[in-house]
Coordinates of C-alpha atoms and ligand atoms in Angstrom, one line a residue:
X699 CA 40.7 47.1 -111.9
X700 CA 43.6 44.9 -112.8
X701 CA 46.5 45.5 -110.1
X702 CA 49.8 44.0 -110.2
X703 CA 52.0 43.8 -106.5
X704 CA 55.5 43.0 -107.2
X705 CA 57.0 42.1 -104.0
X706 CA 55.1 40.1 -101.1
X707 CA 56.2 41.2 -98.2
X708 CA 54.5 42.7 -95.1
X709 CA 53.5 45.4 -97.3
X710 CA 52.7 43.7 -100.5
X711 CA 50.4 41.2 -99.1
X712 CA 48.4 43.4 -96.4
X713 CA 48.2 45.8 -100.1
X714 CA 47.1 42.8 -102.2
X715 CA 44.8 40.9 -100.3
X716 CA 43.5 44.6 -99.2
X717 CA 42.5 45.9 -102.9
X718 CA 40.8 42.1 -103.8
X719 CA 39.0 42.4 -100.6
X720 CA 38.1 45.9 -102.1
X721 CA 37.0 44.1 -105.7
X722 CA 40.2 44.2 -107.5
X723 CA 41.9 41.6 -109.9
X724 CA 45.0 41.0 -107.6
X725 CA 48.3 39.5 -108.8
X726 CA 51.1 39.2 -106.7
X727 CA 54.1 38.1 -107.8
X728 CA 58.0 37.9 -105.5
X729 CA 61.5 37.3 -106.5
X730 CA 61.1 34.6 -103.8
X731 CA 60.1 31.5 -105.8
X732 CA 59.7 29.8 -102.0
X733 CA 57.6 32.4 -100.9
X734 CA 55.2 32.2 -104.0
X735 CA 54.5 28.4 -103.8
X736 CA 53.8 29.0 -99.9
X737 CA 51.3 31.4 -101.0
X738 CA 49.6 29.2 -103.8
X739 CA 49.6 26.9 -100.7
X740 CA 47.0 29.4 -99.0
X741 CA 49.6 29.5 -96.1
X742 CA 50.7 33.4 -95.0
X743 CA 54.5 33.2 -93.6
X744 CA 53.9 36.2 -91.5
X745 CA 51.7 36.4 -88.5
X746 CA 49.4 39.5 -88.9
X747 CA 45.7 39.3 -87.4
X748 CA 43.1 39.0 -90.3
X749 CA 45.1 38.5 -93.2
X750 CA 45.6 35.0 -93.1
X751 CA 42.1 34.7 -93.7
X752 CA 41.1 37.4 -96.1
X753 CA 43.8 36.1 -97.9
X754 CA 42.7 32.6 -98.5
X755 CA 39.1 33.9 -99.1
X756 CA 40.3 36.1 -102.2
X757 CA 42.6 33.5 -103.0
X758 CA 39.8 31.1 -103.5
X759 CA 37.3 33.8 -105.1
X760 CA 40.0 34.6 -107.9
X761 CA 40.7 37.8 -107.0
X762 CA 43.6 37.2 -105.8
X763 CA 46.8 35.1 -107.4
X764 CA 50.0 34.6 -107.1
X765 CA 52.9 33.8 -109.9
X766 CA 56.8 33.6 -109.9
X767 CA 56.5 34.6 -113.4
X768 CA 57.3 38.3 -112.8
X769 CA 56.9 39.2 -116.5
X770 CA 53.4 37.8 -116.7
X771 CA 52.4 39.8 -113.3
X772 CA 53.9 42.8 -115.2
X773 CA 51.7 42.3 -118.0
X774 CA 48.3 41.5 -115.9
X775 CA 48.0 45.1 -114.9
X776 CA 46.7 48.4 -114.9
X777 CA 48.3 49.5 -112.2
X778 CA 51.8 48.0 -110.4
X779 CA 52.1 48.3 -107.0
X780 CA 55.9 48.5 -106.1
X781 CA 56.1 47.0 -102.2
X782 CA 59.6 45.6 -102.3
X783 CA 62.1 46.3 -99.0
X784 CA 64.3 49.3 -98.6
X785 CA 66.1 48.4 -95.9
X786 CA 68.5 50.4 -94.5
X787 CA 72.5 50.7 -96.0
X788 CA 75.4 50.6 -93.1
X789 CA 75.3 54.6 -93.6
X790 CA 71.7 54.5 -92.9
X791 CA 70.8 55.2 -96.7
X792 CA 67.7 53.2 -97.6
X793 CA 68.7 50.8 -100.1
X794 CA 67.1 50.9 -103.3
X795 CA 68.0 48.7 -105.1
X796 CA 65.2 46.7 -105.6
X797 CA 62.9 49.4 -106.2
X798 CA 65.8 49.6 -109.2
X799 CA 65.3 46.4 -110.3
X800 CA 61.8 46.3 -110.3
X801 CA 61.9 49.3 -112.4
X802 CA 63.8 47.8 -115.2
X803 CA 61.5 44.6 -114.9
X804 CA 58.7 46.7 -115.5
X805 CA 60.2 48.7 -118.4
X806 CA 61.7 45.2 -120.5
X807 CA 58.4 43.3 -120.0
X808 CA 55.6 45.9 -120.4
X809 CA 53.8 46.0 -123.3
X810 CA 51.2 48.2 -122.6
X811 CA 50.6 51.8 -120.9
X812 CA 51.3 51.2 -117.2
X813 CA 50.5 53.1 -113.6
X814 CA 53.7 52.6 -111.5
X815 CA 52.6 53.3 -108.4
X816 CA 56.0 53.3 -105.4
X817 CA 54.3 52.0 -101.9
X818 CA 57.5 51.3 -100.2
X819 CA 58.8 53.6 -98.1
X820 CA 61.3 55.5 -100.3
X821 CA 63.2 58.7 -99.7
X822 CA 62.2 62.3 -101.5
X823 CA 63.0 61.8 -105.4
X824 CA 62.9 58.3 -106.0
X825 CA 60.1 59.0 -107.9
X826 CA 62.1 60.9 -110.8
X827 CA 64.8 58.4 -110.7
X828 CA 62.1 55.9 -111.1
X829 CA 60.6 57.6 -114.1
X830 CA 64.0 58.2 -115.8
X831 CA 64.8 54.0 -115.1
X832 CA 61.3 53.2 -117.3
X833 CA 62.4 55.5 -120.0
X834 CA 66.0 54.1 -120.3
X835 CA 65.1 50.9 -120.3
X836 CA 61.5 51.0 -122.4
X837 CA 61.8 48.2 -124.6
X838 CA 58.5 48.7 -126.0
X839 CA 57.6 51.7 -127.8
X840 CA 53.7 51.6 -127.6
X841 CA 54.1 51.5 -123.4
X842 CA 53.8 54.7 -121.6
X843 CA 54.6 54.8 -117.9
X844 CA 53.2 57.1 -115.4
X845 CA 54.7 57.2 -111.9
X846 CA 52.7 58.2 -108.8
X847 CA 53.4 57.5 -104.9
X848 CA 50.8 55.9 -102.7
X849 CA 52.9 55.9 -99.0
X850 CA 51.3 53.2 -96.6
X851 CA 51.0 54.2 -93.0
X852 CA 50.2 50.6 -92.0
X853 CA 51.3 49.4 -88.5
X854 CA 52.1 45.6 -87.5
X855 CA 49.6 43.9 -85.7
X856 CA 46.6 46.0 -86.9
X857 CA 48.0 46.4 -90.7
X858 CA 44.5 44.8 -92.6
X859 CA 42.6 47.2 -90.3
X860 CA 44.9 50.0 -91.0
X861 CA 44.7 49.5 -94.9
X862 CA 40.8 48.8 -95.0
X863 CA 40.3 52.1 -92.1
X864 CA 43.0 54.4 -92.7
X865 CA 43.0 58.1 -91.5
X866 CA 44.6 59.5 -94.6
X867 CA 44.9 58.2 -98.0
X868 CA 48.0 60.3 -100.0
X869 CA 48.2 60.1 -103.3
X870 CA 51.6 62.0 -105.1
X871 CA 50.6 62.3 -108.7
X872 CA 52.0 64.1 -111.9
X873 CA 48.8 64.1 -113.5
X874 CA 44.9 63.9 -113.7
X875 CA 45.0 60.7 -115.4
X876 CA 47.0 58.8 -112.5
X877 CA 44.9 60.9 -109.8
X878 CA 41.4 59.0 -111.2
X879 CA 43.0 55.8 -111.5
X880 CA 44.2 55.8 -107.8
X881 CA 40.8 57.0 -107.3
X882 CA 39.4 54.3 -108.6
X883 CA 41.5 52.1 -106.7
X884 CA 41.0 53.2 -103.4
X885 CA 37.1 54.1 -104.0
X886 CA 35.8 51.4 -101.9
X887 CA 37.9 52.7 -99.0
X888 CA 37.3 56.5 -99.7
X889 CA 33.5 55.6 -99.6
X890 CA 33.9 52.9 -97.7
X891 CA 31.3 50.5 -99.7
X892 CA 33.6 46.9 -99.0
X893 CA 32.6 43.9 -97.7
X894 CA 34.7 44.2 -94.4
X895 CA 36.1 41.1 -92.8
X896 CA 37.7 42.9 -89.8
X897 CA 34.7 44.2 -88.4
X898 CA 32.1 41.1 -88.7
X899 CA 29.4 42.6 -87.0
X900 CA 29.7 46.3 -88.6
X901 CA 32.8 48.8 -89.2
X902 CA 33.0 51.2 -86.0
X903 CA 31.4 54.7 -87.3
X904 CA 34.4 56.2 -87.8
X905 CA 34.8 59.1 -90.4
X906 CA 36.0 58.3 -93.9
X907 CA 39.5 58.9 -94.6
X908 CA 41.2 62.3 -96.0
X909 CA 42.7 62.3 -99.3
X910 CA 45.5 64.4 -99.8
X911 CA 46.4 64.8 -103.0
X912 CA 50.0 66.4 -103.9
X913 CA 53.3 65.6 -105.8
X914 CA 55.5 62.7 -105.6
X915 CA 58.1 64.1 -104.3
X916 CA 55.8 65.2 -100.9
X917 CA 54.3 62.3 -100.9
X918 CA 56.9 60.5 -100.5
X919 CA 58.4 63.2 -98.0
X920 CA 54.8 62.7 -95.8
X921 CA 55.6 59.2 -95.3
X922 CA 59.1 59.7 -93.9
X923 CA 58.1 63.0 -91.6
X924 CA 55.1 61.1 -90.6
X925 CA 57.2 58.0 -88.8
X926 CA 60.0 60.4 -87.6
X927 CA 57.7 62.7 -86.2
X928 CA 56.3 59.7 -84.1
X929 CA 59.7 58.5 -83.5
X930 CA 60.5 62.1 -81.7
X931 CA 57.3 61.7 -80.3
X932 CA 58.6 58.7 -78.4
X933 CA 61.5 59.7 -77.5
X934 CA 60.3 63.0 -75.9
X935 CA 58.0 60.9 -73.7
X936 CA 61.2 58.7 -72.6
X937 CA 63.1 61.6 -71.7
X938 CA 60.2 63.3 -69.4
X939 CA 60.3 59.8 -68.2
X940 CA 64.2 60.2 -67.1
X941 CA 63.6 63.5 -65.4
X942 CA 60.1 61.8 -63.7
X943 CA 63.3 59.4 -62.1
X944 CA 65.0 62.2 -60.6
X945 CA 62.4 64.3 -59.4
X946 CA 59.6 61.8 -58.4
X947 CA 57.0 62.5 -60.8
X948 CA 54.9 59.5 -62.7
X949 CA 55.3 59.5 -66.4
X950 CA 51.9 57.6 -66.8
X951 CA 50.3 60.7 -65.5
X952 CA 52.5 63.0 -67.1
X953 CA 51.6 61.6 -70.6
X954 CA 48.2 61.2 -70.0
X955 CA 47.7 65.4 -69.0
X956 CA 49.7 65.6 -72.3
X957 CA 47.5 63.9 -74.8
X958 CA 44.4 65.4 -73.0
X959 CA 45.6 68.7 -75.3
X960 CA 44.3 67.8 -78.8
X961 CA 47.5 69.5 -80.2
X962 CA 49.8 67.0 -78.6
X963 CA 47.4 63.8 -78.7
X964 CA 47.3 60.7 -76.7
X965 CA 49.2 58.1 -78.7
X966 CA 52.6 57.3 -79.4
X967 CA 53.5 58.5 -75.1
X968 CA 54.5 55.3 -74.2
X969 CA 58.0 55.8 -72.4
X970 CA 60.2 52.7 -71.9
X971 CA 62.7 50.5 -73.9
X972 CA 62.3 52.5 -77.0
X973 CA 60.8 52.0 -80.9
X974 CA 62.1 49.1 -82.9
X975 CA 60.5 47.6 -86.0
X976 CA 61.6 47.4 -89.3
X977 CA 60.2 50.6 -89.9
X978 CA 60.8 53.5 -87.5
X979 CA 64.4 53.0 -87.3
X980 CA 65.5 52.8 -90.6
X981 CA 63.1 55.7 -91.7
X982 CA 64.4 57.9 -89.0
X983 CA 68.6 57.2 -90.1
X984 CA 67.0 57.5 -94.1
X985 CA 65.2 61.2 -93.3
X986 CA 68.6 62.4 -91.2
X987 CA 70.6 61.1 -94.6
X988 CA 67.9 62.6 -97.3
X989 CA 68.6 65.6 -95.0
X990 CA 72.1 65.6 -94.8
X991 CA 72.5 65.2 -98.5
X992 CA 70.0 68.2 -99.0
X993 CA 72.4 70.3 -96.3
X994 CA 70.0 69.8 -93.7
X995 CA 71.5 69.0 -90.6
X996 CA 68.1 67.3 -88.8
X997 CA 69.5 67.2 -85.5
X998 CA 66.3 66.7 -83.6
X999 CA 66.1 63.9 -85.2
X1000 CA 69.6 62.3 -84.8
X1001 CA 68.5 63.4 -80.9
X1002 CA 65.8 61.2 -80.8
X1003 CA 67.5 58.5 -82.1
X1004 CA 70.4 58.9 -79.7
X1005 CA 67.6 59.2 -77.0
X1006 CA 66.4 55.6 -78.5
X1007 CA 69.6 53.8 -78.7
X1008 CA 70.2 55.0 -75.3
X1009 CA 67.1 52.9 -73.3
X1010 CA 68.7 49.6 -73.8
X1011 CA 72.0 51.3 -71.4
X1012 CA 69.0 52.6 -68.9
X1013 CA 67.6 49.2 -68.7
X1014 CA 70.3 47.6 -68.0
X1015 CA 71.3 50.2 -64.7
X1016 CA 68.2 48.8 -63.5
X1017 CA 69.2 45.3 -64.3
X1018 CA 72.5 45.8 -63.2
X1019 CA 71.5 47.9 -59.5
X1020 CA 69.4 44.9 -58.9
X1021 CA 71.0 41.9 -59.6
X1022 CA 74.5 43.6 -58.9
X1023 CA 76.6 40.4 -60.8
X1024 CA 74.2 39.1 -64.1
X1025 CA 76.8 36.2 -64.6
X1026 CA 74.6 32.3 -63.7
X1027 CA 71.6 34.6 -62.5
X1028 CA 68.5 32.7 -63.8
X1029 CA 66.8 35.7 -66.2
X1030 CA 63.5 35.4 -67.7
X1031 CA 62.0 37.2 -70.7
X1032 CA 59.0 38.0 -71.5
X1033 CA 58.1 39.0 -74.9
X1034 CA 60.5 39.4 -77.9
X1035 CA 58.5 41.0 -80.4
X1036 CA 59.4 44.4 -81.1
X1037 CA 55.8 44.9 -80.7
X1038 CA 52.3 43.4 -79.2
X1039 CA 50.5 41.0 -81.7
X1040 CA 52.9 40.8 -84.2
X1041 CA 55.8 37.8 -84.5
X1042 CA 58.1 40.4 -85.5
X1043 CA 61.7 40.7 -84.2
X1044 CA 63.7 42.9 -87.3
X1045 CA 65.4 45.9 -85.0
X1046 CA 63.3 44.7 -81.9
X1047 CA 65.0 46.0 -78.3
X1048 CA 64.8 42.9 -76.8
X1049 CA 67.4 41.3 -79.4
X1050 CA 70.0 44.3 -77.4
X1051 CA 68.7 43.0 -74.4
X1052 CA 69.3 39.2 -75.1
X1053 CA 72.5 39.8 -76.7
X1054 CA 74.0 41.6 -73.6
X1055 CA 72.6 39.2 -70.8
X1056 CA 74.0 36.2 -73.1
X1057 CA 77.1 38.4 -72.9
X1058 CA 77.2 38.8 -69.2
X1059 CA 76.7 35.5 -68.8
X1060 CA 73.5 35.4 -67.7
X1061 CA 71.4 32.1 -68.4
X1062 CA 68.4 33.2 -70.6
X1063 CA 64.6 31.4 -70.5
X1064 CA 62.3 33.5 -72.6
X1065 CA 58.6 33.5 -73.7
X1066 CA 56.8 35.5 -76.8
X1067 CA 53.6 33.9 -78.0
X1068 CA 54.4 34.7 -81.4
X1069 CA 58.0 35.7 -82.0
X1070 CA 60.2 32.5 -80.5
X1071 CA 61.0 30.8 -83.4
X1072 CA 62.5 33.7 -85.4
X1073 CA 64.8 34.6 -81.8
X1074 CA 65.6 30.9 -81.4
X1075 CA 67.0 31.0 -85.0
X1076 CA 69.1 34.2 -84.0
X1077 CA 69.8 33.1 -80.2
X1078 CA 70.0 29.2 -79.9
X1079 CA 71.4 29.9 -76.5
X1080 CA 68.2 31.5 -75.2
X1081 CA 66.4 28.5 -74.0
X1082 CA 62.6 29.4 -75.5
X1083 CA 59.2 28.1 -73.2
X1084 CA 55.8 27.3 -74.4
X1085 CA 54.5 29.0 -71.5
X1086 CA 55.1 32.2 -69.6
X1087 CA 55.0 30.3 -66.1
X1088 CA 58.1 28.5 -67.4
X1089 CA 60.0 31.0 -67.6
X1090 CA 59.7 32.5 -64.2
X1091 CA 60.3 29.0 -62.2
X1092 CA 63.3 30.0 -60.0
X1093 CA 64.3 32.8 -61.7
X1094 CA 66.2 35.9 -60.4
X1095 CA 64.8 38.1 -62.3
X1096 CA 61.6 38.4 -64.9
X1097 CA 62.0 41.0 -67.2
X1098 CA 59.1 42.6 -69.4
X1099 CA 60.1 43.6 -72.8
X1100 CA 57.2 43.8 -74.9
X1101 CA 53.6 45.0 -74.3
X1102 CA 51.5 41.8 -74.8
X1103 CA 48.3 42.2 -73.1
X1104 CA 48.5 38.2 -72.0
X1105 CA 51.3 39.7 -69.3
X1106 CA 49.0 41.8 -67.5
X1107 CA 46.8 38.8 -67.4
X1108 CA 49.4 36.7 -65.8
X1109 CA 48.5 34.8 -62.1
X1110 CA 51.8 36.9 -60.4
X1111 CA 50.8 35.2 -57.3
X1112 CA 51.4 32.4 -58.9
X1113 CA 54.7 33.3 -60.5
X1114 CA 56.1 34.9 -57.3
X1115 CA 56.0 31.6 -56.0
X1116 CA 57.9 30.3 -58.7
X1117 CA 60.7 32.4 -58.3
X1118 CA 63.7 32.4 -56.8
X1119 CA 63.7 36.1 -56.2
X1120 CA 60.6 37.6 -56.8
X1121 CA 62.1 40.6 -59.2
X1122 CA 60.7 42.2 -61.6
X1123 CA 62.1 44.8 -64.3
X1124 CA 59.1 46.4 -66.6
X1125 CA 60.8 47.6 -69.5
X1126 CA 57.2 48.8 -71.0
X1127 CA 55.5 49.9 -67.8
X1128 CA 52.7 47.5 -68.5
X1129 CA 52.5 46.3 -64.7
X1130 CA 51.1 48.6 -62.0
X1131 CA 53.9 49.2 -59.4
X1132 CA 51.6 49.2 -56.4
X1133 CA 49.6 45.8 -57.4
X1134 CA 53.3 44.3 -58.1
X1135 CA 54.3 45.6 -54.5
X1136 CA 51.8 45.0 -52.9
X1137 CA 52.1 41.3 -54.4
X1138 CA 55.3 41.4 -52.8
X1139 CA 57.1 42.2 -56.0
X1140 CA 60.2 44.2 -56.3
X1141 CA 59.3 45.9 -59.3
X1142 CA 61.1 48.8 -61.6
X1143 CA 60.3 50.4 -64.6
X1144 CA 60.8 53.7 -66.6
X1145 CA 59.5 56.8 -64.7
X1146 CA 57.1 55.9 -62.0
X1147 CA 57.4 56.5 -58.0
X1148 CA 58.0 53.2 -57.2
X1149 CA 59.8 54.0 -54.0
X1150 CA 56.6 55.4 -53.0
X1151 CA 54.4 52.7 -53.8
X1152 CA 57.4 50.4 -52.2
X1153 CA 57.4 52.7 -49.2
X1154 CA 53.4 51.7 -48.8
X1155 CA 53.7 48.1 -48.7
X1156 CA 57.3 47.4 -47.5
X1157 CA 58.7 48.1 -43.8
X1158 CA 61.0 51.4 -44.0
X1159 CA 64.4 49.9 -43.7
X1160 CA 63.9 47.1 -46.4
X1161 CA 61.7 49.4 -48.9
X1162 CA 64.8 52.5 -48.7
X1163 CA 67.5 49.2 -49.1
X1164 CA 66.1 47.8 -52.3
X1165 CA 64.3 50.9 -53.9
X1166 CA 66.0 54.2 -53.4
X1167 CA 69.3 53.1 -55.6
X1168 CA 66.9 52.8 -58.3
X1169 CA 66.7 56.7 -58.8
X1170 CA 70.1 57.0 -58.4
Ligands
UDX1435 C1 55.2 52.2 -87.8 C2 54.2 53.3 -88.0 O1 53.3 53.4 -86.9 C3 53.3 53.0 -89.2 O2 52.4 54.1 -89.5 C4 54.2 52.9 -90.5 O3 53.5 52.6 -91.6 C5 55.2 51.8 -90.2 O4 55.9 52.0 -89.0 P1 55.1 49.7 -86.8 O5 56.5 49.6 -87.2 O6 54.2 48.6 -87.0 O7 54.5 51.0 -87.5 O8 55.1 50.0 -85.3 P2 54.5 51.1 -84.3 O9 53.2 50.6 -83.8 O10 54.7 52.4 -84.8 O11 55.6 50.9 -83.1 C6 56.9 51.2 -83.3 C7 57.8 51.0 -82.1 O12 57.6 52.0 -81.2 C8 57.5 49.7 -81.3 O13 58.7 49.2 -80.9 C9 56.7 50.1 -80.1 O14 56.9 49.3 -79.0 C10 57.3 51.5 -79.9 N1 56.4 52.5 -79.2 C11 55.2 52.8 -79.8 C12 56.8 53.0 -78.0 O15 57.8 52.8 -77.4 N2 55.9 54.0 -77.4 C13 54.7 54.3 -78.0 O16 54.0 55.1 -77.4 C14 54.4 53.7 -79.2

């Protein structure tokens, strides 16, 4: 089929280069003129495993274009995918006006019957006010305009495999006509019959994704309930994870007995600095508003974000109980993502974290294999080092702020030589406590006995000195 993406963002290009690895006629199309002619260029201006080259394959092929001529994308097809930001308004609204824009794009340069299909993430009703904008603004008469919502559930760092393998596939329709053309688009990933890149040597035997099919308006509702829910989801593990400080349990194994029970699930447990991303956030302040204006008061949900914002004070108790003054203390940082494997940084916790050392006067040395070049651009100050190893060289502290697996891979013999004091502050539990101890680490995270572990290695008297104000 002929598909149109307007908007070539995270979204819009895992969607595009997705459906032309699927088959499709692919044209993308931004209001970034910059962007496009990178894109001709074959180069990808995100980081995002897989894409880069799926992308330049269909971009060779002809399956896949790109044009700054927004009314010429318009026109080339079937169906327009609408991927274009919401991000969030200073009252947490998501802000749609693009989605606006795009809409009265659409209506002035269509000249033919058109599937508008919204795949950002939008609140509950967009969808009518959507259909109303095509009407208003039809300029010509012979183009009819359906509007259906296709909500993506994709997550940075695995976003190709998330399009090409998805659990669920939701399609909010108004009619039968949009429901087989949606169908059509997504057969090759309903029945799975693509050629897939990801998986060279064979897709893993999972089982083919659900379809749900429903109305806009709960579609577009599924997509906001779906992150929040995982937001919550987080947030209740970082609050066992509080209590697991003050009564000596280990939140690793409390999480782990938890996602044993298939109701509750394994994923999304994770206690420690909190969710960031351009995604969770903003959809969690978006559903408390969409609430709000419906009469809703959603406080579980304002909870959980309170429970969020409130990891970046925990963290720095631990900071501050070990290091007592942060002003000249050598700091190290590892990771800056808000994420593993992604170069991501948009609401990330370590941008709190940097912004309150550089406050304190700490002097900053930090190390993302990814994700430096956006921080330097934000934090010139934080002195960025090709290596992890770098960063550690007589430093007072190291803290861990993002779950790369190169971390856990690090030679900490090695860096404990290097530092000054060898301290270490886990903000995402990657590290074992006893290994670090044992290494002759003093180590802290979120929610693990590591007074215990500490008591193990360390003679009594210094062990009880350096650990027990931890729990405090
Ligand atoms: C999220 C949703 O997962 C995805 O379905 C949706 O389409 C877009 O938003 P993403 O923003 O890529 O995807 O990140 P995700 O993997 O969900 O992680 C979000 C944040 O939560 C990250 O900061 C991560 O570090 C944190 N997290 C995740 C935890 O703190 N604990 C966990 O157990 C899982």
């Amino acid at each position: 089929m002929r598909i149109s993406v307007i908007g070539c963002g995270y979204v819009g290009l895992v969607t595009g280069t997705c459906l032309a690895e699927a088959g499709h006629q692919v044209v993308c199309t931004d209001n970034d003129p910059e962007r496009i002619a990178t894109l001709k260029a074959g180069v990808v201006p995100i980081y995002e495993p897989h894409l880069d080259a799926m992308l330049a394959e269909n971009h060779h092929s002809g399956r896949l274009s790109f044009t700054s001529d927004a009314g010429e994308a318009v026109r080339a097809g079937e169906a327009i995918f609408i991927c274009v930001g919401t991000p969030p308004l200073e009252n947490g609204d998501a802000d749609l006006s693009a989605i606006d824009n795009v809409a009265r794009l659409i209506a002035t340069e269509a000249c033919e019957s058109k599937l508008v299909v919204e795949k950002s993430t939008v609140p509950a009703q967009t969808g009518q006010q959507l259909k109303r904008v095509l009407e208003v603004y039809r300029r010509n008469g012979g183009a009819e305009f359906r509007v259906a919502s296709n909500p993506e559930f994709l997550r940075e760092g695995t976003a190709v495999e998330d399009f090409l393998h998805p659990d669920r596939i939701v399609f909010g329709v108004e009619d039968v006509h949009s429901e087989e053309q949606l169908r059509e688009i997504y057969r090759p990933i309903l029945e799975r019959q693509f050629r897939c890149s990801v998986h060279l040597s064979g897709c893993p035997a999972t089982k083919p994704p659900t379809l749900v099919v429903t109305t806009i308006n709960s579609a577009e509702l599924i997509k906001h309930a779906s992150n929040s829910f995982l937001a919550m989801k987080i947030s209740y593990a970082n609050m066992i994870s509080d209590v697991c400080e003050r009564v000596g349990g280990d939140i690793k194994e409390v999480t782990r007995a938890l996602g044993l029970d298939p109701r509750i699930g394994p994923r999304f447990l994770d206690a420690g600095l909190g969710f960031g991303g351009f995604c969770l956030p903003k959809d969690v302040q978006a559903f408390i508003r969409l609430a709000e204006r419906s009469g809703v008061d959603f406080s579980m949900l304002k909870e959980a974000e309170r429970v969020n914002k409130r990891r970046i004070d925990l963290f720095f108790d631990k900071i501050r109980q070990a290091l007592w003054v942060l002003k000249d203390k050598k700091v190290g940082v590892l990771g800056l993502a808000f994420k593993a494997n992604t170069d991501d940084i948009r609401f990330a916790p370590s941008l709190d974290v940097l912004r309150r050392l550089l406050a304190e006067g700490a002097e900053v040395r930090a190390y993302d294999q990814e994700a430096m070049d956006r921080t330097s651009a934000i934090f010139p100050q934080v002195h960025c080092c090709r290596e992890a190893y770098k960063v550690a060289r007589d430093a007072d502290a190291l803290l861990i702020l993002t779950e790369w697996e190169e971390f856990r891979q690090l030679d900490w013999e090695r860096i404990h030589g290097l530092m000054a004091r060898p301290l270490v502050i886990d903000g995402r539990n990657l590290l074992n406590p006893e290994a670090m101890i044992e290494r002759g680490f003093e180590y802290y995270c979120f929610g693990r006995p590591v007074e215990a572990a500490a008591a193990r290695f360390l003679p009594a008297q210094v062990s009880n000195a350096s650990t027990l104000s931890m729990s405090a």
